[in-house]
Amino acid sequence: VTAPNRLLARFGEVWLKGRNRHYFMQRLRHNLERSLSAAIPGTRVRAPYGRFFVDLPEGAPLEVATAICRDTPGLTSVSPVMEVPSNIEAMIEGALALVAERWAGATGSFAVKARRTDKRFPLTSPEVGARVGDRVGELTGLRTDLKHPDHVVGVEVGEERSWVWVDTERCAGGLPVGCAGRVLLLLSGGIDSPVAGYLAQKRGCELDAVYFHSPPFIGESSREKVEALARRLAPRQGGLRLHVAHFTHVQKAIKAECEPKLTVLLYRRFMYRIAAELAAARGARALCTGENLGQVASQTLLNLALVDRLTELLTLRPLITFDKQETIALARRIGTYDTSILPFDDCCTLFVPRHPALKAPVRIIERQEARLDVEALVAESLARIEVVDV
Amino acid sequence: MDLIYLDNAATTPLDPDVAAGLAERYATVFGNPSSPHPPGRAASRLLEESRERLAAAIGGRPEELIFTSGGTESLGTSIIGSAGARAARIAVTTVEHPAVHAAGRWLAEHFGWTVVPVPVGGDGRLTPEALEAALDEETRIVCIMLVNNEVGAINDVPALARVVRSRAPRARLVIDAVQALGKVPLDVRALDADCVVITAHKLHGPKGIGALWTRVPLDPILRGGGQERGLRGGTPTAPLAWGFAEAVSRHAADAGAIPRMAALRDRLLEAIRAALPGTTLTGPPPGPARLPNNAHVCIPGLPGEPLVNALAAAGICVSTGSACGNHAKGRVSEVLTALGRHGRDGAYLRLTTGRFTTEAEIDEAARRLVKAVGELREVYP
């Protein structure tokens, strides 16, 4: 073997979970194996000694597998590793092969970090480090610095097989998807809501999503865009259910009966009502939105309170304190940005009056809503929901 | 009458007879026109016959005509191929096709050219005065549309060419005649242009083939085996060339087509204006200054995109110049912006008839349009 042929994936926070540790680990192993085997059939994940070994089929693309690990909530880092027989010569040979390929032209310092899971191995960990380090130093001319190295060779000594690596990539961190329960994401075609969904997944939530659609005025391209965004979120949890809730009749009723300048606030109240009912039906424990404080003029504390009071359900707003640039950077990283900026409108961006009211006292809003058959409008949306499993 | 296609300025449905002829020729004429053997000679004959027919149709000579992939490539070859080594000025009207603007920007970014935007009037037409003010001795390329693709304004190119020749005697005049071919008289000699760009798919011909008529030397952008007089490398597709020439012939043979398309356009306009008061026509009034099949209207108080979506759902295919639906934000196409238009004005719709459009379709389209407008008004705040 002259190149890495396996992955070593590490996790952090699940260790903190005390008696639930086993449950979290099982969930994480299951999630990782599901994502990996969907992309690379035949991939297996083993979980000895508090980390995961990813066994890939012959010739499988290591970069694809590494990228999936990076994107799996609960993992903290991943390294492509070379598996060698457990003898010091093989470890040295493996380290030299990796270093020759990966450290060409490198400068500065290095260290070998060795660890034994098989304590019967005749050399101690520092001795393994020293033996490998001598030869790596000879080959590369780098100086040794055990405290603040620029480059690291990792060695893990097992019973029959051992593992050597030089690259370690950071993963998403967080908690395994699913361990926090299900939440319902209000997904629009914009930049923010998919990022909010991702952050909820990162803290262990499994998503359902609801999209408010206004046919025939909102085109199929807008709906396809939202489906594309949902597909970006789906692999982390092995599939995602998107509910397409029709909203045109609600807009028609509001236009017929209510103050034009309150339109946006009223739309939002209806979306929350519909979402809350849907969440209850789907066993979701919270709503999740891409709302942010002050990003647009209507996103004020008062207006958030105006929708919050409609439901007992908790609403997660992971982006509440984000600057737009922070959200955009994250959207780019998780691969939703390019889809989000496609020029197809959703019902929010489209049906906005020229001079929307930025705030209104709750009694004014309620008086407006008293002109509508709120329950019937919500019920009609719920009855006409289309389910798309992506 | 499910689908009613009124977006013939975007592209047209293929003439069924052209489609059948193409299928037959794709199956039989497979040779490379450069080859000496019989299949190669057959392809070469078809290619050259098609070139002769097409050149004759626009008043040019076959050796002045090269086949390309379409309008964008022909424009790019005309502009970039005219640039030469020395940076100079290129004058471009503000309503040109994006392919022209992109080629101009490329010359500016890579070779230090100066792009001089030439403003048009509120009806989309370029006046000799505005052109004169934009030109000088340093102007080496001038790009003018014969017919604007959005609002259908027809320019008096011979008059504009005289301005170019006197104010900028060293300039090349590049004429985008993509929307004009088959709908307004097109005689390359009368235009006094250096390059004239046409394409097949706007008059029921196949997509994937266009042509460039030119009487000046150009630098090719696609270099290769010396095909098309060295101006366009790549094996030519003889059946497509035939499809182009045939579509042009068939279009010309239908003598009643132009007045029919114009009459249908007028009927549609009348129906819309009667049912939706306040609707205005963008661009020149129907007549010699306007493309006969083009209606471009503004329906006040509504955004364009949701209306086009609703029309699509109702089986009416049109396009909007107000690309963004939120008309409060006011974004409209570059052409409409150049005409001083704004999204606040209302829903801009372009409806373009074709040779196969029928009166029944027009009446039904007007009916569905009026219905969709009513439904949108019930929702739009």
Tab-separated table of N, CA and C in Angstrom, chain A residues 216-222 248 251-253 255-256 260 263 267 343-345 349-354, chain B residues 303 305-311 313 323-329 344 372 375-381:
chain	number	residue	atom	x	y	z
A	216	PRO	N	-51.146	30.391	-9.758
A	216	PRO	CA	-50.211	30.211	-10.864
A	216	PRO	C	-49.221	31.363	-10.981
A	217	PHE	N	-49.235	32.267	-10.007
A	217	PHE	CA	-48.447	33.504	-10.166
A	217	PHE	C	-46.970	33.275	-9.875
A	218	ILE	N	-46.707	32.303	-9.021
A	218	ILE	CA	-45.318	31.907	-8.811
A	218	ILE	C	-45.077	30.704	-9.713
A	219	GLY	N	-44.014	30.756	-10.477
A	219	GLY	CA	-43.806	29.737	-11.504
A	219	GLY	C	-43.263	28.438	-10.953
A	220	GLU	N	-43.307	27.438	-11.801
A	220	GLU	CA	-42.743	26.141	-11.437
A	220	GLU	C	-41.243	26.253	-11.175
A	221	SER	N	-40.569	27.219	-11.831
A	221	SER	CA	-39.119	27.341	-11.600
A	221	SER	C	-38.824	27.694	-10.149
A	222	SER	N	-39.709	28.492	-9.524
A	222	SER	CA	-39.497	28.833	-8.121
A	222	SER	C	-39.618	27.591	-7.249
A	248	THR	N	-52.141	30.889	-2.325
A	248	THR	CA	-52.807	31.896	-3.152
A	248	THR	C	-54.157	32.324	-2.559
A	251	GLN	N	-53.755	34.792	0.164
A	251	GLN	CA	-53.408	36.126	-0.348
A	251	GLN	C	-54.625	36.814	-0.946
A	252	LYS	N	-55.456	36.028	-1.601
A	252	LYS	CA	-56.658	36.581	-2.207
A	252	LYS	C	-57.586	37.125	-1.110
A	253	ALA	N	-57.739	36.349	-0.044
A	253	ALA	CA	-58.627	36.773	1.046
A	253	ALA	C	-58.087	38.033	1.723
A	255	LYS	N	-56.110	40.302	0.398
A	255	LYS	CA	-56.266	41.419	-0.535
A	255	LYS	C	-57.713	41.937	-0.523
A	256	ALA	N	-58.665	41.008	-0.426
A	256	ALA	CA	-60.070	41.404	-0.494
A	256	ALA	C	-60.529	42.128	0.765
A	260	PRO	N	-54.004	47.110	2.726
A	260	PRO	CA	-52.881	46.705	1.869
A	260	PRO	C	-51.529	46.813	2.572
A	263	THR	N	-50.260	43.801	4.570
A	263	THR	CA	-50.204	42.523	3.864
A	263	THR	C	-49.079	41.603	4.354
A	267	TYR	N	-49.471	37.987	5.990
A	267	TYR	CA	-48.933	36.782	5.337
A	267	TYR	C	-48.126	35.974	6.346
A	343	PRO	N	-32.809	33.706	-10.151
A	343	PRO	CA	-33.758	34.818	-10.096
A	343	PRO	C	-35.219	34.390	-10.146
A	344	PHE	N	-35.642	33.484	-9.285
A	344	PHE	CA	-37.054	33.142	-9.259
A	344	PHE	C	-37.639	33.570	-7.926
A	345	ASP	N	-38.742	34.261	-8.004
A	345	ASP	CA	-39.312	34.818	-6.791
A	345	ASP	C	-40.132	33.794	-6.027
A	349	THR	N	-41.309	37.676	-1.818
A	349	THR	CA	-40.624	38.753	-2.528
A	349	THR	C	-41.540	39.348	-3.587
A	350	LEU	N	-42.499	38.562	-4.027
A	350	LEU	CA	-43.306	38.990	-5.155
A	350	LEU	C	-44.457	39.894	-4.750
A	351	PHE	N	-45.182	39.483	-3.745
A	351	PHE	CA	-46.416	40.188	-3.424
A	351	PHE	C	-46.222	41.133	-2.253
A	352	VAL	N	-45.328	42.053	-2.431
A	352	VAL	CA	-45.069	43.020	-1.370
A	352	VAL	C	-45.611	44.374	-1.825
A	353	PRO	N	-46.428	45.016	-0.999
A	353	PRO	CA	-46.966	46.309	-1.407
A	353	PRO	C	-45.855	47.346	-1.488
A	354	ARG	N	-46.136	48.412	-2.177
A	354	ARG	CA	-45.123	49.443	-2.399
A	354	ARG	C	-44.666	50.051	-1.063
B	303	PRO	N	-47.171	43.583	-11.520
B	303	PRO	CA	-45.815	43.142	-11.829
B	303	PRO	C	-45.834	42.188	-13.022
B	305	GLU	N	-43.654	39.485	-13.847
B	305	GLU	CA	-43.325	38.068	-13.751
B	305	GLU	C	-44.493	37.190	-13.304
B	306	PRO	N	-45.247	37.583	-12.258
B	306	PRO	CA	-46.377	36.719	-11.891
B	306	PRO	C	-47.416	36.612	-13.000
B	307	LEU	N	-47.535	37.670	-13.782
B	307	LEU	CA	-48.492	37.615	-14.886
B	307	LEU	C	-48.020	36.624	-15.951
B	308	VAL	N	-46.738	36.669	-16.265
B	308	VAL	CA	-46.206	35.723	-17.250
B	308	VAL	C	-46.330	34.287	-16.725
B	309	ASN	N	-46.084	34.097	-15.428
B	309	ASN	CA	-46.243	32.765	-14.840
B	309	ASN	C	-47.688	32.293	-14.953
B	310	ALA	N	-48.632	33.186	-14.644
B	310	ALA	CA	-50.042	32.811	-14.721
B	310	ALA	C	-50.425	32.513	-16.166
B	311	LEU	N	-49.887	33.282	-17.088
B	311	LEU	CA	-50.169	33.036	-18.506
B	311	LEU	C	-49.594	31.683	-18.931
B	313	ALA	N	-49.162	29.133	-17.040
B	313	ALA	CA	-50.035	28.100	-16.478
B	313	ALA	C	-51.316	27.978	-17.293
B	323	ALA	N	-38.126	41.471	-15.612
B	323	ALA	CA	-37.665	40.152	-15.214
B	323	ALA	C	-37.941	39.883	-13.753
B	324	CYS	N	-37.765	40.877	-12.914
B	324	CYS	CA	-38.021	40.658	-11.501
B	324	CYS	C	-39.464	40.975	-11.204
B	325	GLY	N	-40.102	40.081	-10.478
B	325	GLY	CA	-41.520	40.233	-10.225
B	325	GLY	C	-41.849	41.383	-9.297
B	326	ASN	N	-40.947	41.682	-8.384
B	326	ASN	CA	-41.251	42.712	-7.415
B	326	ASN	C	-41.158	44.079	-8.079
B	327	HIS	N	-42.267	44.519	-8.652
B	327	HIS	CA	-42.151	45.703	-9.481
B	327	HIS	C	-41.992	46.958	-8.636
B	328	ALA	N	-42.147	46.806	-7.313
B	328	ALA	CA	-41.819	47.933	-6.446
B	328	ALA	C	-40.319	48.225	-6.524
B	329	LYS	N	-39.533	47.148	-6.671
B	329	LYS	CA	-38.089	47.331	-6.790
B	329	LYS	C	-37.730	47.909	-8.147
B	344	ARG	N	-42.064	50.095	-11.988
B	344	ARG	CA	-43.264	50.705	-11.392
B	344	ARG	C	-44.353	50.959	-12.431
B	372	ALA	N	-56.315	36.309	-16.664
B	372	ALA	CA	-55.153	36.223	-15.767
B	372	ALA	C	-54.893	37.559	-15.074
B	375	GLU	N	-57.314	37.856	-12.274
B	375	GLU	CA	-56.953	36.994	-11.140
B	375	GLU	C	-55.767	37.560	-10.373
B	376	LEU	N	-54.803	38.107	-11.098
B	376	LEU	CA	-53.650	38.697	-10.412
B	376	LEU	C	-54.079	39.918	-9.601
B	377	ARG	N	-54.991	40.688	-10.146
B	377	ARG	CA	-55.466	41.865	-9.397
B	377	ARG	C	-56.170	41.456	-8.111
B	378	GLU	N	-56.733	40.238	-8.089
B	378	GLU	CA	-57.396	39.768	-6.864
B	378	GLU	C	-56.392	39.424	-5.773
B	379	VAL	N	-55.146	39.265	-6.144
B	379	VAL	CA	-54.136	38.810	-5.181
B	379	VAL	C	-53.105	39.886	-4.897
B	380	TYR	N	-52.749	40.618	-5.924
B	380	TYR	CA	-51.626	41.541	-5.786
B	380	TYR	C	-52.000	42.740	-4.919
B	381	PRO	N	-51.224	43.004	-3.891
B	381	PRO	CA	-51.608	44.064	-2.960
B	381	PRO	C	-51.516	45.468	-3.571
